[in-house]
């Protein structure tokens, strides 16, 4: 079968979509947002650890989160402009739908009704605010920042989007093979040209991936 000759993203384990990028670069230049109506206990401490981090007590519009690569969102007391009883949980869903390429972490120190889960499933992860120490938050942020340039993680997210959009498994395999080749070359013209030959939901998702990679590259370069 032809699929045997397609390159697999697992071949890229340990590589990066950007050459020479460091965690220090990512920490200083990646904007992180905390959405919490109460003061975040470790905000100053995390800033002293060189994270580029901002807290907003709530948003007035989804566009308020547009500039941030990583979002930590409380599920209580925020998202009031959306006028829903599900507060931050519903806000997380709306942010993920509008900005699927962003990493969104849901957290809370309080118990919540099981009906919140339908919205919390849109978060990339859920963490217990009350039991997380400074070291736990720093470890979480370090991992999330490095995953931003991890080609395997980026593709896993893209693959889910492609399959959810109804793109055939054979087309997904073709995209994946071209993606692996381009990561190894350090440029993505081949994948871009592949998208230019067709139009549809699959191509839109791949173009979003390419835009995300470009935006990370610009960020790290200080562009």
Short mmCIF file of C-alpha atoms in Angstrom, two decimals:
data_model
loop_
_atom_site.label_atom_id
_atom_site.label_comp_id
_atom_site.label_asym_id
_atom_site.label_seq_id
_atom_site.Cartn_x
_atom_site.Cartn_y
_atom_site.Cartn_z
CA UNK A 1 0.00 0.00 0.00
CA UNK A 2 1.13 3.54 -0.77
CA UNK A 3 0.54 4.59 2.83
CA UNK A 4 3.59 2.56 3.81
CA UNK A 5 5.74 5.15 2.05
CA UNK A 6 4.24 8.14 3.84
CA UNK A 7 6.46 9.72 6.48
CA UNK A 8 5.15 9.55 10.04
CA UNK A 9 5.27 12.38 12.56
CA UNK A 10 6.74 9.97 15.13
CA UNK A 11 9.97 10.24 13.12
CA UNK A 12 10.30 13.81 14.42
CA UNK A 13 10.41 12.90 18.12
CA UNK A 14 12.86 15.19 19.93
CA UNK A 15 13.06 17.71 17.08
CA UNK A 16 11.65 21.24 16.93
CA UNK A 17 9.77 23.17 14.28
CA UNK A 18 12.24 25.99 14.97
CA UNK A 19 15.97 25.53 14.98
CA UNK A 20 18.00 26.81 17.92
CA UNK A 21 15.03 27.95 20.02
CA UNK A 22 15.54 27.98 23.80
CA UNK A 23 13.13 27.82 26.71
CA UNK A 24 14.48 31.18 27.85
CA UNK A 25 13.48 32.75 24.52
CA UNK A 26 10.01 31.28 24.75
CA UNK A 27 9.53 32.41 28.36
CA UNK A 28 10.48 36.00 27.64
CA UNK A 29 8.60 36.43 24.40
CA UNK A 30 5.48 34.24 24.68
CA UNK A 31 2.59 36.17 26.18
CA UNK A 32 0.66 34.19 28.78
CA UNK A 33 -2.75 35.27 30.06
CA UNK A 34 -4.42 34.47 33.37
CA UNK A 35 -8.18 35.10 33.53
CA UNK A 36 -9.23 35.13 37.16
CA UNK A 37 -11.48 37.50 39.13
CA UNK A 38 -9.27 36.98 42.20
CA UNK A 39 -5.59 37.86 42.47
CA UNK A 40 -3.44 34.99 41.23
CA UNK A 41 -1.17 34.10 44.16
CA UNK A 42 1.97 33.37 42.16
CA UNK A 43 1.71 36.14 39.56
CA UNK A 44 4.69 38.17 40.80
CA UNK A 45 6.75 35.07 41.50
CA UNK A 46 6.19 33.75 37.98
CA UNK A 47 7.19 37.10 36.53
CA UNK A 48 10.41 36.94 38.53
CA UNK A 49 10.99 33.56 36.88
CA UNK A 50 10.96 35.49 33.55
CA UNK A 51 7.51 34.44 32.32
CA UNK A 52 5.80 37.11 30.23
CA UNK A 53 2.52 36.84 32.07
CA UNK A 54 -0.53 39.12 32.42
CA UNK A 55 -3.64 38.80 34.56
CA UNK A 56 -7.08 40.07 33.55
CA UNK A 57 -9.90 39.87 36.06
CA UNK A 58 -12.27 39.22 33.16
CA UNK A 59 -12.64 39.83 29.44
CA UNK A 60 -15.07 42.19 27.74
CA UNK A 61 -14.69 40.46 24.37
CA UNK A 62 -13.04 37.29 23.07
CA UNK A 63 -10.58 39.48 21.15
CA UNK A 64 -9.10 40.53 24.51
CA UNK A 65 -7.28 37.17 24.48
CA UNK A 66 -6.06 37.30 20.88
CA UNK A 67 -2.42 38.22 21.63
CA UNK A 68 -1.76 35.36 24.05
CA UNK A 69 -0.31 31.96 23.21
CA UNK A 70 -1.24 30.28 26.50
CA UNK A 71 -4.33 31.05 28.57
CA UNK A 72 -4.98 29.94 32.15
CA UNK A 73 -8.66 30.43 32.93
CA UNK A 74 -10.59 30.04 36.17
CA UNK A 75 -13.97 28.44 35.62
CA UNK A 76 -15.72 30.65 38.17
CA UNK A 77 -16.32 34.40 38.31
CA UNK A 78 -15.23 35.24 34.74
CA UNK A 79 -16.84 35.28 31.31
CA UNK A 80 -19.60 37.53 32.61
CA UNK A 81 -20.01 39.31 29.27
CA UNK A 82 -21.25 36.01 27.80
CA UNK A 83 -24.14 36.05 30.29
CA UNK A 84 -24.20 32.34 31.13
CA UNK A 85 -24.37 30.41 34.37
CA UNK A 86 -21.35 28.38 33.22
CA UNK A 87 -19.06 31.42 33.56
CA UNK A 88 -15.42 30.60 32.84
CA UNK A 89 -16.19 27.10 31.58
CA UNK A 90 -18.30 28.52 28.77
CA UNK A 91 -15.67 31.20 28.13
CA UNK A 92 -13.09 28.43 27.65
CA UNK A 93 -15.27 26.81 24.99
CA UNK A 94 -15.76 30.09 23.14
CA UNK A 95 -12.04 30.90 23.22
CA UNK A 96 -11.08 27.44 21.95
CA UNK A 97 -13.60 27.58 19.12
CA UNK A 98 -12.40 31.03 18.05
CA UNK A 99 -8.68 30.34 18.62
CA UNK A 100 -8.13 26.57 18.21
CA UNK A 101 -4.36 27.02 18.07
CA UNK A 102 -4.12 28.49 21.57
CA UNK A 103 -3.33 26.35 24.59
CA UNK A 104 -6.06 26.81 27.20
CA UNK A 105 -5.79 25.48 30.74
CA UNK A 106 -8.89 25.34 32.96
CA UNK A 107 -8.48 25.56 36.71
CA UNK A 108 -10.51 26.09 39.84
CA UNK A 109 -10.18 25.76 43.58
CA UNK A 110 -13.89 25.03 43.98
CA UNK A 111 -16.20 22.13 43.32
CA UNK A 112 -18.44 22.46 40.27
CA UNK A 113 -21.50 20.78 38.83
CA UNK A 114 -20.95 17.91 36.41
CA UNK A 115 -22.76 19.87 33.70
CA UNK A 116 -19.68 22.13 33.45
CA UNK A 117 -17.76 19.23 31.88
CA UNK A 118 -19.41 19.72 28.50
CA UNK A 119 -17.49 23.00 28.23
CA UNK A 120 -14.36 22.05 30.15
CA UNK A 121 -13.71 19.32 27.58
CA UNK A 122 -12.62 22.14 25.26
CA UNK A 123 -9.67 22.93 27.53
CA UNK A 124 -6.33 21.34 26.71
CA UNK A 125 -5.90 20.45 30.38
CA UNK A 126 -7.66 20.86 33.72
CA UNK A 127 -5.65 21.54 36.87
CA UNK A 128 -6.58 21.97 40.54
CA UNK A 129 -5.65 25.54 41.49
CA UNK A 130 -5.72 24.93 45.22
CA UNK A 131 -3.13 22.15 45.24
CA UNK A 132 -0.65 23.70 42.79
CA UNK A 133 2.50 25.23 44.28
CA UNK A 134 4.77 27.69 42.47
CA UNK A 135 6.98 24.86 41.25
CA UNK A 136 3.95 23.08 39.78
CA UNK A 137 2.85 26.17 37.82
CA UNK A 138 6.41 26.78 36.58
CA UNK A 139 6.75 23.15 35.48
CA UNK A 140 3.39 23.30 33.69
CA UNK A 141 4.27 26.53 31.86
CA UNK A 142 7.71 25.24 30.84
CA UNK A 143 6.14 22.14 29.36
CA UNK A 144 3.44 24.09 27.52
CA UNK A 145 5.99 26.51 26.09
CA UNK A 146 8.18 23.71 24.77
CA UNK A 147 5.13 21.97 23.30
CA UNK A 148 4.52 25.11 21.24
CA UNK A 149 7.57 24.23 19.13
CA UNK A 150 7.25 20.45 19.40
CA UNK A 151 6.35 19.23 15.89
CA UNK A 152 4.76 16.04 17.19
CA UNK A 153 2.43 17.93 19.54
CA UNK A 154 1.57 20.50 16.86
CA UNK A 155 0.68 17.77 14.40
CA UNK A 156 -1.35 15.76 16.91
CA UNK A 157 -3.53 18.83 17.47
CA UNK A 158 -3.81 19.44 13.72
CA UNK A 159 -4.64 15.80 13.01
CA UNK A 160 -7.54 15.93 15.48
CA UNK A 161 -8.88 19.03 13.76
CA UNK A 162 -8.58 17.44 10.31
CA UNK A 163 -10.36 14.24 11.34
CA UNK A 164 -13.07 16.18 13.21
CA UNK A 165 -13.63 18.19 10.00
CA UNK A 166 -14.21 15.00 8.04
CA UNK A 167 -10.92 14.96 6.11
CA UNK A 168 -10.17 11.43 4.88
CA UNK A 169 -7.46 9.41 6.61
CA UNK A 170 -5.52 9.11 3.34
CA UNK A 171 -5.47 12.91 2.90
CA UNK A 172 -4.41 13.31 6.53
CA UNK A 173 -1.54 10.87 5.88
CA UNK A 174 -0.48 12.90 2.83
CA UNK A 175 -0.47 16.12 4.82
CA UNK A 176 1.48 14.43 7.62
CA UNK A 177 4.13 13.12 5.24
CA UNK A 178 4.64 16.54 3.66
CA UNK A 179 4.73 18.15 7.12
CA UNK A 180 7.49 15.77 8.28
CA UNK A 181 9.58 16.58 5.20
CA UNK A 182 9.18 20.33 5.70
CA UNK A 183 10.05 20.21 9.41
CA UNK A 184 13.27 18.40 8.53
CA UNK A 185 14.10 21.02 5.89
CA UNK A 186 13.28 23.88 8.25
CA UNK A 187 10.91 25.53 5.76
CA UNK A 188 7.28 24.90 4.83
CA UNK A 189 6.96 25.93 1.19
CA UNK A 190 6.13 22.39 0.11
CA UNK A 191 3.16 22.09 2.48
CA UNK A 192 2.01 25.57 1.51
CA UNK A 193 2.08 24.71 -2.21
CA UNK A 194 0.11 21.56 -1.50
CA UNK A 195 -2.65 23.68 0.05
CA UNK A 196 -2.64 26.15 -2.85
CA UNK A 197 -3.61 23.37 -5.27
CA UNK A 198 -6.86 22.60 -3.43
CA UNK A 199 -9.45 24.38 -1.33
CA UNK A 200 -11.58 23.10 1.49
CA UNK A 201 -11.68 22.57 5.24
CA UNK A 202 -8.48 20.50 5.26
CA UNK A 203 -6.50 23.20 3.50
CA UNK A 204 -7.86 25.85 5.87
CA UNK A 205 -6.67 23.82 8.87
CA UNK A 206 -3.20 23.30 7.39
CA UNK A 207 -2.93 27.02 6.57
CA UNK A 208 -3.80 27.76 10.22
CA UNK A 209 -0.98 25.41 11.27
CA UNK A 210 1.46 27.21 8.97
CA UNK A 211 0.34 30.58 10.34
CA UNK A 212 0.86 29.33 13.89
CA UNK A 213 4.38 28.16 13.07
CA UNK A 214 5.18 31.49 11.40
CA UNK A 215 3.83 33.42 14.36
CA UNK A 216 5.99 31.40 16.78
CA UNK A 217 9.02 31.96 14.56
CA UNK A 218 8.36 35.71 14.45
CA UNK A 219 7.88 35.75 18.21
CA UNK A 220 11.17 33.99 18.94
CA UNK A 221 13.03 36.24 16.51
CA UNK A 222 11.49 39.25 18.18
CA UNK A 223 9.53 40.08 15.05
#
